[in-house]
Short mmCIF file of C-alpha atoms and ligand atoms in Angstrom, two decimals:
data_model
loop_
_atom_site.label_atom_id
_atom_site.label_comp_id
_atom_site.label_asym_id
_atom_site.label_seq_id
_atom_site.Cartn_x
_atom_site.Cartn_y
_atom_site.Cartn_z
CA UNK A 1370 119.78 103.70 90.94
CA UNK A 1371 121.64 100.58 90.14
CA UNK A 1372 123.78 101.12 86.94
CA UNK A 1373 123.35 97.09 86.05
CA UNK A 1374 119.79 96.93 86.07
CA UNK A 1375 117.68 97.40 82.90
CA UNK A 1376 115.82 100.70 82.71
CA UNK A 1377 113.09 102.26 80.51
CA UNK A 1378 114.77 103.86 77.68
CA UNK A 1379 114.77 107.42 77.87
CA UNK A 1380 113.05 109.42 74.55
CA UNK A 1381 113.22 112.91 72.90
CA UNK A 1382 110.50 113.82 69.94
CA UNK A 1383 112.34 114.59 66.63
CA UNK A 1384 111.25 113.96 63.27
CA UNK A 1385 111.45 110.51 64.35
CA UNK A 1386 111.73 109.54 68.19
CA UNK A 1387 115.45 109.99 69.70
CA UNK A 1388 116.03 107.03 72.32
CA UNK A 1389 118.73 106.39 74.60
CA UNK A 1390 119.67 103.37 76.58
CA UNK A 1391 121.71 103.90 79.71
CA UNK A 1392 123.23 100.79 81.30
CA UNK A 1393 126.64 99.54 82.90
CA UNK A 1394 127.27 103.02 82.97
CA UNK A 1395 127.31 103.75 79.48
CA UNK A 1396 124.50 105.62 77.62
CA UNK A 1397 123.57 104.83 73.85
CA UNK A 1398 121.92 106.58 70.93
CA UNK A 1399 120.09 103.62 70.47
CA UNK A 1400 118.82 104.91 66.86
CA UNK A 1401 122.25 104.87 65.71
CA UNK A 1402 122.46 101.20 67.01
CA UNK A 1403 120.19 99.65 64.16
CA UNK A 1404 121.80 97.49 61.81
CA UNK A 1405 124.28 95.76 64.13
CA UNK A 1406 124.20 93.32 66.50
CA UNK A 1407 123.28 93.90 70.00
CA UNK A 1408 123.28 91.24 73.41
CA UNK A 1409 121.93 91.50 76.24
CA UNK A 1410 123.09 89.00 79.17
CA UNK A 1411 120.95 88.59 82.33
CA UNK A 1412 122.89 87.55 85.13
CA UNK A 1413 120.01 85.99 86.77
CA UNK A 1414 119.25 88.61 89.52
CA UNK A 1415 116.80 91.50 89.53
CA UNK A 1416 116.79 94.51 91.49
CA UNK A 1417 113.68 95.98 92.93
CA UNK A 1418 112.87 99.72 93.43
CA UNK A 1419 113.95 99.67 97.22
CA UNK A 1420 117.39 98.07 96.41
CA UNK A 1421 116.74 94.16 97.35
CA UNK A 1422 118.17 91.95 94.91
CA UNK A 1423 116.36 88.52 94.48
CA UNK A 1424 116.35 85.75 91.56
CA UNK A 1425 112.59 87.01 90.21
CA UNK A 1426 110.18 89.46 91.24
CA UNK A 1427 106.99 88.84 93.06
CA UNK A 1428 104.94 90.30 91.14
CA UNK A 1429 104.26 93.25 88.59
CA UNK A 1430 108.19 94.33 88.98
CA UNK A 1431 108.20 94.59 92.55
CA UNK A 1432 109.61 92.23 95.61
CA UNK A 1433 106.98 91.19 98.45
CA UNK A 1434 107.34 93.93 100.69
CA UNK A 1435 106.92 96.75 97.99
CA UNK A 1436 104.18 95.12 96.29
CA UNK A 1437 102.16 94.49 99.24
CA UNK A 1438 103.45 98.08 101.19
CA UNK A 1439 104.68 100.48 98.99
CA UNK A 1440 102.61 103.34 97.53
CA UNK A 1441 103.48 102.80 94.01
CA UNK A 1442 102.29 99.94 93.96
CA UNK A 1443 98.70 100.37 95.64
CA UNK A 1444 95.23 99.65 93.71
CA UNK A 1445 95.21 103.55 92.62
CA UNK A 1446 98.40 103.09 90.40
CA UNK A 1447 96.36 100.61 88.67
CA UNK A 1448 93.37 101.88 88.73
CA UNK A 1449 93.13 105.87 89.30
CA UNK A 1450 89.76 105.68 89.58
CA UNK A 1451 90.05 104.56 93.22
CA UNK A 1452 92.91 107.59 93.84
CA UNK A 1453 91.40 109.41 97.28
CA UNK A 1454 94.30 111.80 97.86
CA UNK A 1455 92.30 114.95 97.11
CA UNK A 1456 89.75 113.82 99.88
CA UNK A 1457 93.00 113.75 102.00
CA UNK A 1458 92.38 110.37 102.47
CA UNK A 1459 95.53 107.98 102.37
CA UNK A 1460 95.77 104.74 100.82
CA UNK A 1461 99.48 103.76 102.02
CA UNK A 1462 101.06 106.95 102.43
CA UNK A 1463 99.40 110.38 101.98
CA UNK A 1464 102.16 112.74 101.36
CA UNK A 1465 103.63 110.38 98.27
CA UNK A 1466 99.99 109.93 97.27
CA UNK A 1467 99.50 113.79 97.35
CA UNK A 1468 102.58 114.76 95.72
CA UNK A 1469 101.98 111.83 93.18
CA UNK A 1470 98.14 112.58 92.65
CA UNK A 1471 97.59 116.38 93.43
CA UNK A 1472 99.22 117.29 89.79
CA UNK A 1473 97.65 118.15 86.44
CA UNK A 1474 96.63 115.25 84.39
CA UNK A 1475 95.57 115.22 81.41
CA UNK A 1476 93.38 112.22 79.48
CA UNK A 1477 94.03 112.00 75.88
CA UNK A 1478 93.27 109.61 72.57
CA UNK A 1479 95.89 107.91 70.86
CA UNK A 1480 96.50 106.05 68.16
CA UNK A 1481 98.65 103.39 68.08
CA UNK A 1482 96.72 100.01 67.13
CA UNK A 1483 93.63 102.01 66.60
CA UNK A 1484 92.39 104.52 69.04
CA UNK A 1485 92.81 103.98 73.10
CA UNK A 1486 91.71 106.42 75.58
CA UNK A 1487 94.59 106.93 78.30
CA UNK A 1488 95.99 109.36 81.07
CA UNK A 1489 99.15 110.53 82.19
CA UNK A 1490 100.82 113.13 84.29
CA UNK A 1491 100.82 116.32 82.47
CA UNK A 1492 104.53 116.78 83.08
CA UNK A 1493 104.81 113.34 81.06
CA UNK A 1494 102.37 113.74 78.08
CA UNK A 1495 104.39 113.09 74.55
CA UNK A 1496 106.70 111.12 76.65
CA UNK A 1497 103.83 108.27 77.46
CA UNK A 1498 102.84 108.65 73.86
CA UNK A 1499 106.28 107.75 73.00
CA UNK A 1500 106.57 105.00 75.30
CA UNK A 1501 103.26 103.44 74.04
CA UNK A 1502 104.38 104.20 70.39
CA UNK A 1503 101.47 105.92 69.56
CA UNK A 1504 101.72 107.40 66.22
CA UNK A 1505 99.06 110.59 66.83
CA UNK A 1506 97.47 111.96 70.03
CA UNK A 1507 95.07 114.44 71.09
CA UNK A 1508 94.80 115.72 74.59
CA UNK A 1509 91.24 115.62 75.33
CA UNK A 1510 90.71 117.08 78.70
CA UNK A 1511 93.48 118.65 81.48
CA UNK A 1512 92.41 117.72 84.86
CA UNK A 1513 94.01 118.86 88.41
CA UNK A 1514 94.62 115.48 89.99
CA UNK A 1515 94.99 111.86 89.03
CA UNK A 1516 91.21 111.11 90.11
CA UNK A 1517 89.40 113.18 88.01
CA UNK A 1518 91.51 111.66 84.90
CA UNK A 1519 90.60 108.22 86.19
CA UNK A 1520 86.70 109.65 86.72
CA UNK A 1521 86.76 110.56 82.89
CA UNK A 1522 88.46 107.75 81.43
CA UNK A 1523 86.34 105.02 83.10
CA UNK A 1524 83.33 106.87 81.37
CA UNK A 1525 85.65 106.95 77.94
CA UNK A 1526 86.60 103.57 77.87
CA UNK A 1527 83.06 102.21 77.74
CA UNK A 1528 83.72 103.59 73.91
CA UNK A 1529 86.99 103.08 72.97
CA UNK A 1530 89.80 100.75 74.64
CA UNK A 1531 92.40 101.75 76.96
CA UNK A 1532 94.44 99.18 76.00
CA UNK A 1533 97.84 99.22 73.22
CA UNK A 1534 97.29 95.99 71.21
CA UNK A 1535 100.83 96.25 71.23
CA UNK A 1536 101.32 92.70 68.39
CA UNK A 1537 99.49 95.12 66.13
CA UNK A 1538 101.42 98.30 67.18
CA UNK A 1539 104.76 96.33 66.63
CA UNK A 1540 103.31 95.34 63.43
CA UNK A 1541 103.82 98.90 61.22
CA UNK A 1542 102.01 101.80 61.28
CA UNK A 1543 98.63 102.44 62.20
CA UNK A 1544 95.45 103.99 59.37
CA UNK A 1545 95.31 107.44 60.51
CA UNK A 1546 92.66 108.76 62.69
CA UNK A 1547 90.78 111.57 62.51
CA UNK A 1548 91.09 111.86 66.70
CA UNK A 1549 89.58 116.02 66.54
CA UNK A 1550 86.12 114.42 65.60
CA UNK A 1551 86.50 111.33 67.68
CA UNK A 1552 87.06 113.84 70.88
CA UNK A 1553 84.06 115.68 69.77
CA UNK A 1554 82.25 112.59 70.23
CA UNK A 1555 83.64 111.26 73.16
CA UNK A 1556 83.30 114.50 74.86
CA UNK A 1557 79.97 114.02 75.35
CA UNK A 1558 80.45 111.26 77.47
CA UNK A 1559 83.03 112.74 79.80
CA UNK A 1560 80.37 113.26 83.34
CA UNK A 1561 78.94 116.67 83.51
CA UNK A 1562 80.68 117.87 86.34
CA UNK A 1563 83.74 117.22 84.77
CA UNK A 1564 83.10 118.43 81.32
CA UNK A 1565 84.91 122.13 82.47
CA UNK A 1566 88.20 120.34 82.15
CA UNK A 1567 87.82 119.36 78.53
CA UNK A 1568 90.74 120.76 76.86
CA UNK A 1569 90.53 123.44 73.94
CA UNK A 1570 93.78 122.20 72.93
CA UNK A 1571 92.99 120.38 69.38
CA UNK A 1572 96.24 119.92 67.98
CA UNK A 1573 97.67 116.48 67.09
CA UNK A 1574 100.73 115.51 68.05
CA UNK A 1575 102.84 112.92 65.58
CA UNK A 1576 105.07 110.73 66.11
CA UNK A 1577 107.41 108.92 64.09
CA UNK A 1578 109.87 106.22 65.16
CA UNK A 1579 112.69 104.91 63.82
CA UNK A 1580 112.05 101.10 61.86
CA UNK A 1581 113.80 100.49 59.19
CA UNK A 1582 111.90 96.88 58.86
CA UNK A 1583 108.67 95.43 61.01
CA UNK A 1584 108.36 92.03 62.20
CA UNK A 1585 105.52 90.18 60.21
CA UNK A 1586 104.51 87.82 62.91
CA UNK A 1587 105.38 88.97 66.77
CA UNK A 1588 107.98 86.80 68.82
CA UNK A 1589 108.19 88.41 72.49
CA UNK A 1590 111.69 87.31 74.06
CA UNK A 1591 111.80 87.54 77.83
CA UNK A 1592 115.22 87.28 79.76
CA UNK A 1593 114.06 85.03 82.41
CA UNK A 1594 113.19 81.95 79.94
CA UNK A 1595 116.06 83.01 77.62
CA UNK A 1596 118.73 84.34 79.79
CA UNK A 1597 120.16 86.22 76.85
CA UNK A 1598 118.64 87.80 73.45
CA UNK A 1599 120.94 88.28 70.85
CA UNK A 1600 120.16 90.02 67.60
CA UNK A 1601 120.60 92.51 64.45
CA UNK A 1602 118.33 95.78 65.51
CA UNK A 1603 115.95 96.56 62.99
CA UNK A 1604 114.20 99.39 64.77
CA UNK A 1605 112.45 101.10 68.09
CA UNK A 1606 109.27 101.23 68.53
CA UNK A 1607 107.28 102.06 72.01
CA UNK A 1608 109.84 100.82 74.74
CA UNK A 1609 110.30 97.47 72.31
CA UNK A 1610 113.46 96.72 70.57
CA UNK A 1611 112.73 94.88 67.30
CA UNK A 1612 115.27 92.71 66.27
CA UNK A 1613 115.52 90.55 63.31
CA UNK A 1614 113.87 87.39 62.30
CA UNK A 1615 110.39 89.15 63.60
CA UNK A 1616 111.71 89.38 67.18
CA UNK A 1617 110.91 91.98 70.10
CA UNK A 1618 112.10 93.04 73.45
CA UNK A 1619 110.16 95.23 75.36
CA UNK A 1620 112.87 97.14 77.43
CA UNK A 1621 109.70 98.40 79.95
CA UNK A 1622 108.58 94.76 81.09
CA UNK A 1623 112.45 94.09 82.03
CA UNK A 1624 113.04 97.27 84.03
CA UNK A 1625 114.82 96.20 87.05
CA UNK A 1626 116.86 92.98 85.04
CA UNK A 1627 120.36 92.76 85.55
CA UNK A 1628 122.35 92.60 82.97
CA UNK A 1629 125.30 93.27 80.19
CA UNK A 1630 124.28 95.26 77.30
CA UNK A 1631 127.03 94.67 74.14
CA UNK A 1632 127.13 96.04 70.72
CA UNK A 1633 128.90 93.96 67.39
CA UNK A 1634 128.89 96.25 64.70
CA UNK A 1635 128.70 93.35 62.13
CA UNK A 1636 129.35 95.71 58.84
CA UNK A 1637 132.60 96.75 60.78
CA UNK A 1638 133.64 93.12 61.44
CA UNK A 1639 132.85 92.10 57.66
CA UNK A 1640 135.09 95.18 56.48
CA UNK A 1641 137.71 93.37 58.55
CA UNK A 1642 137.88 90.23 56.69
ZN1 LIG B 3055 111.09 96.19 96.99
#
């Protein structure tokens, strides 16, 4: 991969999320960046998964060719309802639908701007939770391929959203749940022939990220209208930066960007003078 492109930041669960930032060939602790000043400079390219560079995607972070070609970027990824791989039946490309699709997933509840029913790889669990900045989750069933999750959480999300009202995520912590009763009740809704997959696993993971101060009302900055965003970090949240003066970045939506990344440690450069 490209060094000068913008990339999800990587997480570790700790008492309070660990994330790391690797760009222009540099990795940062990005915890340890709050409370100075960080920029980040487009340079007015983007680079798509399969290496073409080009002024601005076509759509949903990939160029024409991948979005209208490549596997991971069929219907399935979108909706995993519609995944057909375990039917050996190929969408775009069988063997990267297989390997992609023929692997435990699990479905799960989360809480991060109220509960949201959601699935992921199991291989990727806490790390989605992190990336979604859920603050609790409960897996609620463990499934052998992709379709089965998507089978389950089209008959859960006639209850509950599958959707991160991510405003109100950014906006401080969430009421806790009680999620052990809520997947009692859901249960019952998973279809019958998949309720053997409902997991006995109760326990609730928690998450904690590092904010020392949320934004009161949301203000999304996005590199292609701005060309830069410049700010004091005030905490990390999901894959968003929050920056001061009630400003976010989501790092996610700009995967692919091209750009600087700088640091100004501002109570160095006041010691200075
Ligand atoms: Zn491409």
């Amino acid at each position: 991969m490209h060094s000068e492109s913008i990339k999800k930041m990587s997480t570790s669960l700790d008492e309070t999320v660990k994330y790391y930032f690797s760009i222009n060939n540099k990795e940062y602790f990005v915890n340890d960046l709050i409370g100075s000043r960080i920029n980040i400079k487009w340079r007015g390219k983007v680079l798509c998964q399969c290496g073409r560079e080009m002024k601005k995607f076509y759509r949903s972070g990939f160029c024409y060719t991948c979005f209208w070609e490549s596997p991971q970027a069929s219907q399935s990824i979108f909706k995993p309802e519609l995944c057909t791989a375990h039917l050996n039946i190929e969408e775009r490309d069988l063997a990267w639908e297989k390997e992609f699709q023929l692997a435990p997933h699990y479905v799960y509840l989360a809480n991060s701007s109220g509960i949201k029913v959601g699935i992921t790889r199991k291989t990727q669990g806490v790390t989605r939770w992190m990336d979604q900045g859920a603050s609790q989750a409960i897996i609620l069933a463990e499934v052998p391929n992709r379709r089965f999750s998507g089978d389950i959480e089209v008959s859960i999300k006639e209850h509950v959203s599958d959707k991160t009202n991510w405003r109100k995520m950014l906006s401080g912590e969430p009421n806790e749940i009680d999620l052990l009763s809520i997947k009692k009740e859901l249960s019952l809704y998973v279809p019958e022939d998949l309720k053997q997959f409902i997991s006995d696993d109760d326990a609730i993971t928690k998450i904690k990220y590092p904010v020392s101060q949320y934004p009161k009302k949301v203000k999304s900055l996005k590199l292609d209208k701005l060309g830069s965003v410049n700010g004091i970090l005030k905490g990390i949240k999901g894959q968003y930066l929050i920056l001061e003066n009630d400003q976010v970045f989501n790092v996610r939506s700009h995967e692919g960007y091209v750009a600087e990344f700088s640091v100004e440690n501002d109570s160095l450069q006041s010691s200075l003078f």
